Amino acid sequence: MARPKTLRPDAEISGWAIAAALFLSYGSVEKHVTQIFTKLGLPPSGNDHRRVLAVLRYLEA
């Protein structure tokens, strides 16, 4: 089995690109990304960019 590419948390890539790189459906990626944001305490918001906030949290750790 081919090993998926390693994705950097600070890379600016779309959900579609993540799905293609990991051989997953776009829906699966969105579901998991949403769960990650929830665990990080980043609820959906029209004012904030959750991916940027998630990277900032990663860099602070």
Coordinates of C-alpha atoms in Angstrom, one line a residue, residues 4-6 9 15 17 25-26 47:
P4 CA 0.2 9.0 2.0
K5 CA 2.2 12.3 1.8
T6 CA 3.0 14.0 5.0
P9 CA 0.0 21.9 9.5
G15 CA -9.8 20.3 1.7
A17 CA -6.0 18.7 -1.9
S25 CA -13.3 11.7 0.1
Y26 CA -13.8 15.5 0.5
N47 CA -15.2 36.5 12.1

